[in-house]
XYZ file of C-alpha atoms in Angstrom:
465
model
C 79.520 80.254 32.722
C 76.243 82.115 33.238
C 75.363 83.867 36.487
C 72.134 82.533 37.957
C 70.797 83.661 41.317
C 70.708 80.955 43.974
C 68.205 81.921 46.708
C 69.448 79.058 48.916
C 72.602 81.097 49.569
C 70.423 83.696 51.255
C 70.128 81.384 54.274
C 73.819 81.874 55.031
C 73.452 85.662 54.830
C 70.327 85.530 56.987
C 71.948 83.437 59.727
C 74.930 85.781 59.813
C 72.685 88.866 60.011
C 70.622 87.414 62.876
C 73.780 86.562 64.862
C 75.246 90.032 64.308
C 72.028 91.826 65.260
C 71.605 89.653 68.350
C 75.197 90.232 69.451
C 74.864 93.953 68.766
C 71.769 94.218 70.940
C 73.403 92.172 73.718
C 76.571 94.305 73.735
C 74.561 97.534 73.597
C 73.317 96.794 77.125
C 76.927 97.164 78.320
C 77.268 100.709 76.960
C 76.912 103.295 79.715
C 78.938 106.266 78.435
C 80.751 107.747 75.439
C 84.020 105.974 76.189
C 82.194 102.628 76.009
C 80.468 103.632 72.774
C 83.467 105.112 70.960
C 86.502 103.322 72.452
C 84.848 100.147 73.821
C 85.828 101.270 77.319
C 89.521 100.844 76.368
C 89.063 97.165 77.124
C 89.974 95.309 73.906
C 92.335 92.357 74.289
C 94.711 91.231 71.517
C 92.364 88.701 69.875
C 89.335 90.998 69.579
C 91.538 93.949 68.643
C 93.202 91.920 65.889
C 89.806 90.861 64.561
C 88.398 94.385 64.520
C 91.524 95.822 62.840
C 91.336 93.088 60.222
C 87.609 93.372 59.561
C 87.602 97.167 59.493
C 90.374 97.350 56.921
C 89.272 94.482 54.662
C 85.735 95.379 53.626
C 84.044 96.102 50.327
C 87.223 97.923 49.297
C 88.831 94.485 48.946
C 85.746 92.348 48.318
C 84.282 94.546 45.555
C 87.073 97.028 44.751
C 90.800 96.817 45.526
C 92.295 93.359 45.000
C 89.081 91.982 43.507
C 88.508 94.602 40.793
C 92.207 94.948 39.980
C 92.722 91.170 39.623
C 89.639 90.883 37.402
C 90.361 93.974 35.281
C 94.179 93.976 35.077
C 95.564 90.651 36.268
C 97.101 88.738 39.144
C 100.417 90.568 39.603
C 99.001 94.126 39.947
C 96.465 92.759 42.420
C 99.117 91.003 44.508
C 101.066 94.273 44.624
C 98.147 95.872 46.503
C 99.237 93.856 49.544
C 102.529 95.772 49.776
C 101.041 99.169 50.805
C 98.942 97.445 53.474
C 101.954 95.695 55.010
C 103.969 98.934 55.010
C 101.049 100.735 56.643
C 100.608 98.124 59.384
C 104.336 98.188 60.184
C 104.336 102.001 60.426
C 101.307 101.978 62.744
C 103.062 99.365 64.865
C 105.841 101.880 65.479
C 103.445 104.771 66.109
C 100.907 102.879 68.273
C 102.333 103.851 71.719
C 102.326 107.531 70.712
C 98.758 107.221 69.413
C 97.607 105.714 72.709
C 99.426 108.421 74.654
C 97.388 111.142 72.948
C 94.158 109.553 74.209
C 91.973 111.422 71.709
C 88.637 110.232 70.304
C 89.380 111.579 66.806
C 92.230 112.363 64.412
C 91.007 115.949 64.517
C 91.795 116.109 68.237
C 95.399 115.032 67.627
C 95.811 117.556 64.805
C 94.355 120.343 66.954
C 96.921 119.718 69.677
C 99.758 120.177 67.163
C 98.352 122.670 64.655
C 95.507 124.466 66.438
C 91.690 124.718 66.072
C 91.746 125.431 62.313
C 93.366 122.046 61.694
C 90.677 120.338 63.758
C 87.899 121.953 61.726
C 89.524 121.139 58.406
C 90.233 117.536 59.446
C 86.598 117.041 60.436
C 85.471 118.086 56.964
C 88.013 115.778 55.302
C 86.960 112.816 57.454
C 83.330 113.360 56.491
C 84.165 113.686 52.773
C 86.129 110.441 52.807
C 84.299 108.248 55.309
C 80.829 108.852 53.911
C 82.256 107.702 50.568
C 83.759 104.584 52.137
C 80.461 103.720 53.839
C 78.619 104.216 50.556
C 80.496 101.529 48.658
C 80.076 99.063 51.518
C 76.339 99.482 50.946
C 76.686 98.800 47.234
C 78.933 95.799 47.894
C 76.210 94.225 50.015
C 73.744 95.086 47.258
C 75.869 92.939 44.920
C 75.556 90.039 47.360
C 71.771 90.235 47.542
C 71.620 90.538 43.758
C 73.591 87.302 43.440
C 71.546 85.358 45.962
C 68.017 86.539 45.234
C 68.141 88.230 41.844
C 66.840 91.465 43.379
C 68.266 94.653 41.899
C 71.563 95.967 43.253
C 69.732 99.208 44.071
C 67.197 97.438 46.326
C 69.981 95.427 47.954
C 71.868 98.654 48.629
C 68.870 100.070 50.520
C 68.699 96.942 52.698
C 72.443 97.227 53.337
C 72.059 100.870 54.360
C 69.448 99.962 56.976
C 71.546 97.101 58.399
C 74.793 99.117 58.530
C 73.110 102.103 60.188
C 71.347 99.907 62.762
C 74.461 97.951 63.781
C 76.551 101.120 64.114
C 73.885 102.873 66.172
C 72.941 100.075 68.549
C 76.151 99.651 70.557
C 79.028 101.607 69.011
C 82.535 100.131 69.143
C 81.529 98.011 72.140
C 79.385 95.856 69.845
C 81.136 96.587 66.528
C 84.461 95.228 67.833
C 82.847 91.911 68.809
C 81.022 91.475 65.506
C 84.228 92.505 63.713
C 86.226 89.777 65.423
C 83.719 87.064 64.487
C 83.530 88.382 60.922
C 87.314 88.504 60.567
C 87.877 84.890 61.513
C 84.900 83.783 59.397
C 86.465 85.492 56.394
C 89.841 83.846 56.880
C 88.204 80.411 56.938
C 85.988 81.164 53.949
C 88.868 82.384 51.779
C 91.232 79.545 52.685
C 88.594 76.974 51.689
C 87.580 78.831 48.535
C 90.979 79.186 46.804
C 91.592 75.477 46.059
C 87.894 74.858 45.420
C 87.474 77.590 42.802
C 90.750 76.682 41.088
C 89.529 73.097 40.775
C 86.167 74.270 39.415
C 87.946 76.511 36.888
C 90.054 73.607 35.593
C 93.322 74.514 37.272
C 95.911 77.217 36.663
C 96.597 76.303 33.014
C 92.922 76.515 32.121
C 92.522 79.861 33.889
C 95.545 81.320 32.095
C 94.141 80.255 28.726
C 90.858 82.085 29.374
C 92.154 85.478 30.507
C 93.650 88.250 28.335
C 97.407 88.025 27.775
C 97.895 91.368 29.539
C 96.569 89.801 32.757
C 99.824 87.862 33.136
C 102.127 90.892 32.868
C 103.575 92.897 35.748
C 101.356 95.936 35.133
C 98.311 94.301 33.522
C 98.283 96.768 30.631
C 98.515 99.776 32.947
C 101.337 102.268 32.652
C 103.695 102.424 35.631
C 102.197 105.714 36.794
C 98.650 104.328 36.504
C 99.653 101.310 38.590
C 101.146 103.579 41.244
C 97.810 105.412 41.208
C 96.136 102.202 42.451
C 98.821 101.351 45.026
C 99.225 104.630 46.910
C 95.625 105.393 48.010
C 95.357 102.424 50.374
C 98.769 103.149 51.909
C 97.986 106.771 52.685
C 94.504 105.962 53.975
C 95.807 103.260 56.328
C 98.643 105.423 57.663
C 96.230 108.103 58.822
C 92.984 106.154 59.207
C 91.014 107.428 62.201
C 89.372 104.006 62.564
C 92.761 102.397 63.162
C 93.830 105.112 65.594
C 90.597 104.708 67.568
C 91.023 100.955 67.733
C 94.624 101.195 68.866
C 93.487 103.663 71.531
C 90.774 101.200 72.643
C 93.185 98.377 73.509
C 93.938 97.346 77.091
C 97.537 98.493 76.711
C 100.617 98.589 74.504
C 101.230 94.844 74.861
C 97.738 93.993 73.594
C 98.150 96.488 70.756
C 101.480 94.995 69.630
C 100.185 91.406 69.644
C 97.058 92.431 67.722
C 99.008 94.258 65.034
C 101.429 91.360 64.507
C 98.465 89.017 64.127
C 96.766 91.463 61.746
C 99.867 91.622 59.532
C 100.255 87.830 59.413
C 96.590 87.280 58.501
C 96.795 89.903 55.743
C 99.540 87.753 54.192
C 96.840 85.084 53.798
C 93.750 87.149 53.022
C 95.062 89.579 50.413
C 96.614 86.976 48.056
C 93.567 84.716 48.501
C 91.200 87.472 47.332
C 93.461 88.174 44.334
C 93.593 84.511 43.295
C 89.828 84.023 43.615
C 89.045 87.124 41.539
C 91.617 86.089 38.926
C 89.940 82.682 38.603
C 86.602 84.465 38.358
C 87.776 86.300 35.224
C 88.179 82.904 33.568
C 84.756 81.650 34.680
C 82.752 84.877 34.271
C 84.417 87.081 31.626
C 81.575 89.600 31.256
C 80.480 90.620 34.746
C 80.973 93.818 36.739
C 84.545 93.612 38.177
C 83.128 94.408 41.603
C 81.196 91.112 41.558
C 84.212 88.938 40.686
C 84.786 87.374 44.095
C 81.136 87.015 45.043
C 80.215 85.475 41.681
C 82.447 82.483 42.443
C 80.005 81.455 45.179
C 77.649 80.343 42.395
C 80.261 78.014 40.887
C 81.060 76.103 44.095
C 79.226 73.599 46.299
C 76.532 75.501 48.194
C 78.108 74.952 51.632
C 81.453 76.482 50.572
C 79.832 79.197 48.488
C 77.511 80.069 51.349
C 80.341 80.384 53.874
C 82.309 82.633 51.500
C 79.277 84.794 50.793
C 78.480 85.143 54.497
C 82.111 86.018 55.134
C 82.087 88.645 52.382
C 78.889 90.096 53.823
C 80.522 90.120 57.248
C 83.488 92.183 56.108
C 81.324 94.600 54.173
C 78.873 95.233 57.010
C 81.537 95.557 59.715
C 83.612 97.968 57.640
C 80.522 100.026 56.864
C 79.389 100.428 60.444
C 82.950 101.102 61.649
C 83.504 104.015 59.262
C 79.989 105.313 59.899
C 80.591 105.277 63.653
C 83.925 107.036 63.198
C 82.465 109.801 61.019
C 79.593 110.343 63.463
C 82.149 110.685 66.271
C 83.697 113.591 64.390
C 80.322 115.251 63.995
C 79.661 114.983 67.736
C 83.005 116.010 69.213
C 84.467 118.289 66.529
C 81.346 120.129 65.389
C 78.421 119.673 67.799
C 80.477 119.714 70.999
C 82.732 122.555 69.842
C 80.267 124.951 68.244
C 76.638 123.991 68.925
C 76.488 122.775 72.519
C 79.774 123.192 74.377
C 78.192 122.186 77.674
C 76.563 118.992 76.423
C 76.577 116.163 78.962
C 78.170 112.833 78.197
C 74.727 111.244 77.675
C 73.699 114.071 75.341
C 76.829 113.539 73.271
C 76.118 109.815 73.181
C 72.599 110.450 71.859
C 73.852 112.924 69.274
C 76.419 110.428 68.001
C 73.574 108.015 67.301
C 71.591 110.739 65.513
C 74.601 111.580 63.336
C 75.035 107.883 62.475
C 71.568 107.931 60.892
C 72.089 111.250 59.082
C 75.489 110.306 57.644
C 74.224 106.838 56.729
C 71.536 108.403 54.565
C 74.114 110.681 52.916
C 76.310 107.657 52.193
C 73.427 105.911 50.464
C 72.798 108.981 48.287
C 76.486 109.386 47.383
C 76.970 105.958 45.811
C 74.650 106.893 42.934
C 77.242 109.428 41.702
C 80.010 106.862 41.074
C 79.662 104.132 38.412
C 81.923 101.561 40.111
C 83.026 100.639 43.601
C 86.696 100.980 42.576
C 86.182 104.595 41.471
C 84.521 105.770 44.689
C 87.142 103.795 46.646
C 90.033 105.611 44.943
C 88.312 108.978 45.485
C 87.587 108.387 49.184
C 91.024 106.945 49.954
C 92.804 109.826 48.222
C 90.746 112.644 49.765
C 91.698 111.267 53.162
C 95.218 110.088 52.364
C 96.291 113.381 50.795
C 94.371 115.637 53.168
C 95.132 113.958 56.509
C 98.004 111.479 56.375
C 101.046 113.708 55.684
C 99.947 116.103 58.449
C 99.157 113.373 61.004
C 102.372 111.409 60.381
C 104.378 114.605 60.798
C 102.898 114.961 64.304
C 104.556 111.687 65.307
C 107.683 111.603 63.150
C 108.852 115.168 62.304
C 109.489 117.637 65.101
C 110.079 120.594 62.773
C 106.582 120.637 61.299
C 104.515 123.659 62.324
C 100.886 124.772 62.182
C 101.195 126.713 58.915
C 102.859 123.771 57.181
C 100.377 121.202 58.472
C 97.266 123.196 57.598
C 98.639 124.197 54.175
C 99.348 120.546 53.412
C 95.808 119.515 54.361
C 94.235 122.197 52.149
C 96.437 121.410 49.149
C 95.828 117.652 49.474
C 92.038 117.963 49.462
C 91.735 120.726 46.858
C 94.099 118.965 44.439
C 92.137 115.718 44.772
C 88.737 117.339 44.205
C 89.965 119.424 41.257
C 91.655 116.445 39.587
C 88.777 114.000 40.124
C 85.680 116.197 39.778
C 86.516 119.407 37.910
C 89.131 118.028 35.478
C 87.541 114.573 35.241
C 90.701 112.546 35.996
C 92.999 113.510 33.072
C 95.046 110.761 31.372
C 92.978 108.230 33.366
C 95.313 108.802 36.336
C 94.020 108.497 39.883
C 94.504 111.801 41.699
C 96.778 110.251 44.338
C 99.819 110.554 42.046
C 99.302 114.334 41.994
C 97.722 115.231 45.334
C 99.886 113.234 47.770
C 103.238 114.514 46.420
C 101.780 118.042 46.393
C 100.636 117.721 50.026
C 104.001 116.346 51.189
C 106.002 119.008 49.341
C 103.844 121.808 50.739
C 104.120 120.357 54.264
C 107.925 120.347 54.135
C 108.530 123.579 52.208
C 106.036 125.724 54.141
C 107.163 124.400 57.530
C 110.837 125.075 56.772
C 110.375 128.485 55.183
C 108.091 129.809 57.915
C 110.534 128.601 60.572
C 113.333 130.563 58.895
C 111.257 133.740 58.887
C 110.521 133.339 62.581
C 114.203 132.889 63.368
C 115.276 135.909 61.332
C 112.671 138.164 62.896
C 113.775 137.245 66.383
């Protein structure tokens, strides 16, 4: 089947964008201080919190990378396996949520500083920026894919439009508005995916027809990947989710522990629907469109379905991409304000000054995100890089704060340095040897260093005393 742009689908994207912009402007009028802007005034109930957790996690990483690209490139079973790390991550955060709320910090860096000292805060801020700007960048490209499908405009032009929209929505009202647009987007996506799965399977001629039109390797457990390569696709999302500042900020923004628990249970249950649905749609897409960019697999199916269903799915995909983009952009800008500007440039800045600077940093980092995406050929590649920089550099150290009393400052900081340096060397300097994602090297290295350094430095302290 040939891909032909259908400009009529643009109406669905346009209606969604107008609603989101209108809601963002309305909610921005309720922002009076930094707590409103960054933590939504700690007022999120279970339904909105569930929606914002869902929408923040399931963005272009799933719609254009993750489950979509893996199902299209390697098959249905490897893609379905990507759900497992997410479920493990949600369950772990469920256990840690009360401790996260008790810290009451705006950023991951603030939590790390309390345990490991100022050096950890500075290093964490750099890691967050390295990772989150990358995550924002592929949200922009994912939306560029959507505009390419609907209008025929170049992906590059669509990416510029996405950059403007993501930056504006993040800047206008912070988490106060982002959480509301997230919730609407999350429930729109659930509906769009549930309707799409049976529709696209019918259009593709059913399961037997799909199986006949995909490579034989797409029906195996690893999809032609070696076991270690498959692990390289599974681990990044787990270690990002376990230490994701966005999730910590959202858990801290809930009304209380009861709201947080209900929201996380709902989030887990909906992921059991969303993740397999994305995998199945992208797998069917491989049968219908065998020669497209893997990142377009899910969105391309909108052209093969009745316009009403295709339009809802496309609007839902756009919703997830935009909400994830502005969430990570807001989170990175928060780090710039509180961990760099407030610590080293203007220690006496008023709350309103910090609020204004957060908005300035949203624009600056948004531009950097747009520039970064040109360095990576596919969404899946930049996704694996961004997830691993963060997962290896932050997650072992942050989990140790909550779950291992014997960790110390030297061990935590050493782990963070080793995780980031190993990732950058493997991905950029060595060029990803053996076609292995760096996570299989950098995460084990970071964990080993965390444990060994913490234990050995404790022994020295004991002996000296």
